[in-house]
């Protein structure tokens, strides 16, 4: 079903190639789209370009911020913009408190401004329907990195996936399908049972260090420090660790370097390896949520 947003005014501030897809899809759904922090020459016909975010906000009933949101210094993520854009308290004060403001994950700065200014933030990456679909480009991107960095094939390698949540499950299944001997570390008995059912090798979280000595590659998705101290010391020199967990990640990178293990923090893979897919995932959820809002009013 093609959603009709019936000329709803929406401001899109900053962002990367994903935001361009969002702008395009919102406009195709009948919204009146204002954009700032994206290059004017690549915006689809009919989208209103603004140099300043303040003017862009006039009269809108929804705001879309970049998937990576706003950094700790208050700067909107806008790598395609000619100049940096700030999300200040003054800017926030121009947004009516009851309208939805979409972002990926609100960092501490944005969360604080939203709380102070009474803004209604919707963190898209926290929604299962986004996180599960986003796990597809994440898993593909992680495997791509491993293929580029390892001197061996994924097929036949000993791969560990730490965590069996939305990202871990997709990645483990992909590695298994590629012929890796895939060990998946989880702490919940039902997850260990599901890992077995998928014909992958379950490893209880508490016993992980007994098996790490076999690893060629380890993908971490657990967002707390897990590959540290004596556990990390079990990883053989020459193994590769790809840490997917959000900053600060789950790996002691300094210690890994000291023991000859290459460890890489790999944030934001969907936007890097498949911006169009990642943009479509976000656009579909945003238009769906806006349509529901409209129907509820
Ligand atoms: P998720 O569905 O919440 O899964 C997290 C996993 O970590 C679950 O298996 C969870 O186990 C486990 N876990 C959490 N705390 C733990 C602890 N203290 N000890 C042991 N296990 C623990 O999250 P997700 O959506 O898969 O995302 C995982 C991480 O990747 C997040 O940091 C997310 O921001 C990041 N991410 C990165 C990218 C990228 O491009 N690099 C893309 C998407 C997501 P339980 O189920 O038992 O709690």
Coordinates of C-alpha atoms and ligand atoms in Angstrom, one line a residue:
X1 CA 0.0 0.0 0.0
X2 CA 1.4 3.4 -1.0
X3 CA 1.1 5.7 2.1
X4 CA -0.3 9.2 1.5
X5 CA 1.1 11.7 4.0
X6 CA -1.3 14.4 2.6
X7 CA 1.1 17.3 2.4
X8 CA 2.4 16.8 6.0
X9 CA 5.3 19.3 6.5
X10 CA 8.5 17.5 7.5
X11 CA 12.0 18.9 8.1
X12 CA 15.0 16.7 7.4
X13 CA 18.1 18.2 9.0
X14 CA 21.6 16.9 8.0
X15 CA 22.4 13.3 7.4
X16 CA 24.2 11.3 4.7
X17 CA 23.1 9.2 1.7
X18 CA 20.4 7.5 4.0
X19 CA 18.8 10.9 4.5
X20 CA 18.6 11.5 0.8
X21 CA 16.6 8.2 0.4
X22 CA 14.4 9.3 3.3
X23 CA 13.8 12.7 1.7
X24 CA 12.9 11.0 -1.6
X25 CA 10.6 8.5 0.0
X26 CA 8.8 11.1 2.1
X27 CA 8.3 13.3 -0.9
X28 CA 7.0 10.3 -2.9
X29 CA 4.5 9.7 -0.1
X30 CA 3.0 13.1 -0.5
X31 CA 4.8 15.0 2.3
X32 CA 6.0 18.6 1.9
X33 CA 9.7 18.1 2.6
X34 CA 12.1 20.9 3.8
X35 CA 15.8 19.9 3.9
X36 CA 18.8 21.6 5.4
X37 CA 22.4 20.2 5.6
X38 CA 22.0 18.2 2.4
X39 CA 23.4 19.4 -0.9
X40 CA 20.8 21.3 -2.9
X41 CA 21.9 19.8 -6.2
X42 CA 21.1 16.2 -5.2
X43 CA 17.7 16.9 -3.6
X44 CA 14.7 15.4 -5.6
X45 CA 12.5 17.9 -7.4
X46 CA 9.9 19.5 -5.2
X47 CA 11.9 19.2 -2.0
X48 CA 12.5 22.7 -0.4
X49 CA 16.2 23.4 0.2
X50 CA 17.2 25.6 3.1
X51 CA 20.7 26.9 4.0
X52 CA 19.7 27.4 7.7
X53 CA 17.9 24.8 9.8
X54 CA 15.9 27.5 11.6
X55 CA 14.0 28.4 8.4
X56 CA 13.6 24.8 7.5
X57 CA 11.6 24.1 10.7
X58 CA 8.8 26.7 10.0
X59 CA 5.4 25.1 10.0
X60 CA 6.5 21.5 10.0
X61 CA 4.8 18.7 12.0
X62 CA 7.7 16.2 12.1
X63 CA 11.5 16.4 12.1
X64 CA 14.0 13.8 10.9
X65 CA 17.5 14.1 12.3
X66 CA 20.4 12.0 11.0
X67 CA 20.7 8.4 11.9
X68 CA 23.9 9.0 13.9
X69 CA 22.1 12.0 15.5
X70 CA 24.1 14.8 17.2
X71 CA 27.6 14.5 18.6
X72 CA 28.6 15.5 22.1
X73 CA 29.5 19.0 20.9
X74 CA 26.0 19.5 19.6
X75 CA 26.9 19.1 15.9
X76 CA 24.4 17.4 13.6
X77 CA 25.9 14.6 11.6
X78 CA 26.0 16.2 8.1
X79 CA 29.0 15.0 6.1
X80 CA 27.4 16.2 2.8
X81 CA 26.8 19.8 4.0
X82 CA 29.0 22.7 2.9
X83 CA 29.3 23.9 6.5
X84 CA 28.7 22.3 10.0
X85 CA 25.2 22.5 11.5
X86 CA 24.5 22.8 15.2
X87 CA 21.5 21.5 17.1
X88 CA 21.3 24.2 19.7
X89 CA 18.8 24.9 22.5
X90 CA 17.6 27.9 20.5
X91 CA 16.9 25.6 17.5
X92 CA 15.2 23.0 19.7
X93 CA 13.0 25.8 21.1
X94 CA 11.6 26.4 17.6
X95 CA 10.2 22.8 17.5
X96 CA 6.7 22.3 18.9
X97 CA 7.0 20.0 21.9
X98 CA 4.4 17.5 20.7
X99 CA 5.7 16.7 17.2
X100 CA 7.8 13.5 16.5
X101 CA 11.5 14.0 16.1
X102 CA 13.2 10.9 14.5
X103 CA 16.8 10.0 15.0
X104 CA 18.8 6.8 15.1
X105 CA 20.1 6.7 18.6
X106 CA 20.1 9.9 20.7
X107 CA 23.5 10.5 22.2
X108 CA 23.7 12.2 25.7
X109 CA 23.7 15.7 24.2
X110 CA 20.5 15.3 22.2
X111 CA 18.8 13.3 25.0
X112 CA 19.6 16.2 27.4
X113 CA 18.3 18.9 25.1
X114 CA 15.2 16.9 24.4
X115 CA 14.5 16.4 28.1
X116 CA 15.1 20.1 28.9
X117 CA 13.0 21.3 25.9
X118 CA 10.3 18.7 26.2
X119 CA 10.9 17.3 22.7
X120 CA 9.4 13.9 21.6
X121 CA 12.4 12.0 20.4
X122 CA 11.8 8.6 18.6
X123 CA 15.0 6.5 18.5
X124 CA 14.6 4.4 15.4
X125 CA 17.5 2.0 16.1
X126 CA 15.8 0.9 19.3
X127 CA 12.8 -0.4 17.4
X128 CA 12.9 -4.1 16.6
X129 CA 11.6 -3.6 13.1
X130 CA 14.5 -1.3 12.4
X131 CA 17.2 -3.2 14.3
X132 CA 16.4 -6.5 12.8
X133 CA 16.4 -5.2 9.2
X134 CA 19.5 -3.1 9.9
X135 CA 21.2 -6.3 11.0
X136 CA 21.3 -7.5 7.4
X137 CA 23.6 -4.7 6.0
X138 CA 25.5 -4.9 9.4
X139 CA 26.2 -8.6 9.0
X140 CA 27.1 -8.3 5.3
X141 CA 29.5 -5.4 6.1
X142 CA 31.1 -7.2 9.0
X143 CA 31.7 -10.3 6.8
X144 CA 33.0 -8.0 4.0
X145 CA 35.6 -6.6 6.5
X146 CA 36.7 -10.0 7.6
X147 CA 37.1 -11.2 4.0
X148 CA 39.2 -8.2 3.2
X149 CA 41.4 -8.6 6.3
X150 CA 41.8 -12.3 6.8
X151 CA 44.3 -14.4 4.8
X152 CA 41.9 -17.3 4.8
X153 CA 38.4 -17.9 3.6
X154 CA 35.4 -17.6 5.8
X155 CA 34.5 -21.1 4.6
X156 CA 36.3 -23.5 7.0
X157 CA 37.4 -20.7 9.4
X158 CA 36.7 -20.8 13.1
X159 CA 34.4 -17.8 13.6
X160 CA 33.0 -16.6 16.9
X161 CA 29.9 -14.4 17.3
X162 CA 29.6 -12.9 20.8
X163 CA 25.9 -12.2 21.5
X164 CA 22.8 -13.6 19.9
X165 CA 20.6 -10.5 19.8
X166 CA 19.3 -8.9 16.6
X167 CA 22.7 -8.4 15.0
X168 CA 24.4 -11.5 16.4
X169 CA 21.7 -13.9 15.2
X170 CA 21.8 -12.6 11.6
X171 CA 25.6 -12.6 11.5
X172 CA 25.8 -16.1 12.9
X173 CA 23.4 -17.4 10.4
X174 CA 25.3 -15.7 7.5
X175 CA 28.6 -17.1 8.7
X176 CA 27.1 -20.6 9.1
X177 CA 25.7 -20.4 5.6
X178 CA 29.1 -19.5 4.3
X179 CA 30.6 -22.6 5.8
X180 CA 32.4 -21.1 8.8
X181 CA 32.7 -23.3 11.9
X182 CA 30.5 -20.8 13.8
X183 CA 30.5 -20.7 17.6
X184 CA 27.9 -18.4 19.1
X185 CA 28.3 -17.1 22.6
X186 CA 25.1 -16.4 24.5
X187 CA 24.1 -16.4 28.1
X188 CA 20.4 -17.4 27.9
X189 CA 19.6 -21.1 27.8
X190 CA 16.9 -20.5 25.1
X191 CA 19.4 -18.7 22.9
X192 CA 21.8 -21.6 23.3
X193 CA 19.0 -24.0 22.3
X194 CA 18.2 -21.9 19.2
X195 CA 21.8 -21.7 18.2
X196 CA 21.9 -25.5 18.3
X197 CA 18.7 -25.7 16.2
X198 CA 20.4 -23.5 13.6
X199 CA 23.2 -26.1 13.4
X200 CA 25.7 -23.6 14.8
X201 CA 27.9 -24.3 17.8
X202 CA 26.6 -22.9 21.1
X203 CA 29.0 -21.6 23.7
X204 CA 27.7 -20.4 27.2
X205 CA 28.9 -16.9 27.9
X206 CA 30.6 -18.0 31.2
X207 CA 32.7 -20.7 29.4
X208 CA 33.7 -18.6 26.4
X209 CA 37.4 -18.3 27.3
X210 CA 37.9 -22.1 27.1
X211 CA 37.2 -22.0 23.3
X212 CA 38.6 -18.7 22.2
X213 CA 42.0 -20.2 21.5
X214 CA 40.6 -21.8 18.3
X215 CA 39.4 -18.5 16.9
X216 CA 40.4 -17.1 13.5
X217 CA 37.9 -14.3 13.7
X218 CA 35.7 -13.0 16.5
X219 CA 32.7 -10.6 15.9
X220 CA 31.5 -8.9 19.1
X221 CA 28.0 -7.6 19.4
X222 CA 27.7 -7.5 23.2
X223 CA 27.7 -3.8 24.2
X224 CA 29.7 -4.2 27.4
X225 CA 33.4 -4.9 27.9
X226 CA 33.7 -8.6 27.2
X227 CA 37.0 -9.1 25.4
X228 CA 39.3 -7.8 28.2
X229 CA 41.8 -9.1 30.7
X230 CA 42.3 -12.9 30.9
X231 CA 39.5 -13.6 28.5
X232 CA 41.2 -11.6 25.8
X233 CA 44.5 -13.2 26.5
X234 CA 43.0 -16.5 25.3
X235 CA 42.6 -15.2 21.8
X236 CA 45.5 -16.4 19.6
X237 CA 47.9 -13.9 18.0
X238 CA 47.0 -13.4 14.4
X239 CA 43.3 -13.7 15.1
X240 CA 41.0 -10.8 14.0
X241 CA 38.4 -9.2 16.2
X242 CA 35.7 -7.0 14.7
X243 CA 33.8 -5.1 17.3
X244 CA 30.4 -4.2 16.2
X245 CA 29.1 -3.0 19.6
X246 CA 28.4 0.7 19.9
X247 CA 31.2 2.9 21.3
X248 CA 33.1 2.3 23.5
X249 CA 32.7 -1.3 22.3
X250 CA 33.4 -4.5 24.1
X251 CA 37.1 -4.9 23.5
X252 CA 40.3 -3.7 25.3
X253 CA 42.0 -2.5 22.1
X254 CA 45.3 -1.6 23.7
X255 CA 45.6 -5.1 25.3
X256 CA 44.7 -6.7 22.0
X257 CA 47.5 -4.9 20.3
X258 CA 49.9 -5.9 23.0
X259 CA 49.2 -9.6 22.5
X260 CA 49.4 -9.4 18.7
X261 CA 45.6 -9.6 18.0
X262 CA 44.2 -7.2 15.4
X263 CA 41.1 -5.6 16.8
X264 CA 38.9 -3.1 14.9
X265 CA 35.9 -1.1 16.0
X266 CA 33.4 -1.1 13.2
X267 CA 30.6 1.4 13.8
X268 CA 27.8 2.4 11.5
X269 CA 28.2 -0.3 8.9
X270 CA 24.7 -0.1 7.3
X271 CA 25.3 3.6 6.4
X272 CA 28.7 2.7 5.0
X273 CA 28.2 -0.5 3.1
X274 CA 24.5 -0.2 2.0
X275 CA 23.3 3.4 2.5
X276 CA 20.4 2.9 0.1
X277 CA 19.1 -0.2 1.8
X278 CA 19.7 1.4 5.2
X279 CA 17.9 4.6 4.1
X280 CA 14.9 2.6 2.8
X281 CA 14.6 0.7 6.1
X282 CA 14.5 4.0 8.0
X283 CA 12.2 5.7 5.5
X284 CA 9.6 2.8 5.6
X285 CA 9.4 3.0 9.3
X286 CA 9.2 6.8 9.5
X287 CA 6.5 7.0 6.9
X288 CA 4.6 4.2 8.6
X289 CA 4.8 5.9 12.0
X290 CA 3.8 9.3 10.6
X291 CA 0.8 7.7 8.8
X292 CA -0.3 6.1 12.1
X293 CA 0.0 9.5 13.8
X294 CA -2.0 11.2 11.1
X295 CA -4.7 8.5 11.3
X296 CA -4.8 8.8 15.1
X297 CA -5.4 12.6 14.9
Ligands
LIG1 P1 20.6 -6.7 21.1 O1 19.6 -7.3 20.2 O2 20.2 -6.0 22.3 O3 21.7 -7.8 21.4 C1 22.7 -7.7 22.4 C2 23.3 -9.0 22.7 O4 24.2 -8.8 23.8 C3 22.2 -10.0 23.3 O5 22.6 -11.3 22.9 C4 22.4 -9.8 24.8 O6 22.1 -10.9 25.6 C5 23.9 -9.6 24.9 N1 24.4 -8.9 26.1 C6 24.0 -7.7 26.5 N2 24.6 -7.4 27.7 C7 25.3 -8.5 28.0 C8 26.1 -8.9 29.1 N3 26.3 -8.0 30.2 N4 26.7 -10.1 29.2 C9 26.5 -11.0 28.2 N5 25.7 -10.7 27.1 C10 25.1 -9.5 27.0 O7 21.4 -5.6 20.3 P2 21.7 -5.6 18.7 O8 20.7 -4.8 18.0 O9 22.1 -6.9 18.3 O10 23.0 -4.6 18.7 C11 24.2 -5.1 19.4 C12 25.2 -3.9 19.4 O11 25.6 -3.7 18.1 C13 24.7 -2.6 20.0 O12 25.7 -2.0 20.7 C14 24.3 -1.8 18.7 O13 24.3 -0.4 18.9 C15 25.4 -2.3 17.8 N6 25.2 -2.2 16.4 C16 26.2 -1.8 15.6 C17 26.1 -1.8 14.2 C18 27.3 -1.5 13.4 O14 27.2 -1.1 12.3 N7 28.5 -1.6 14.0 C19 24.9 -2.0 13.6 C20 23.8 -2.4 14.4 C21 24.0 -2.5 15.8 P3 20.7 -11.1 26.3 O15 19.7 -11.3 25.2 O16 20.9 -12.3 27.1 O17 20.5 -9.8 27.1

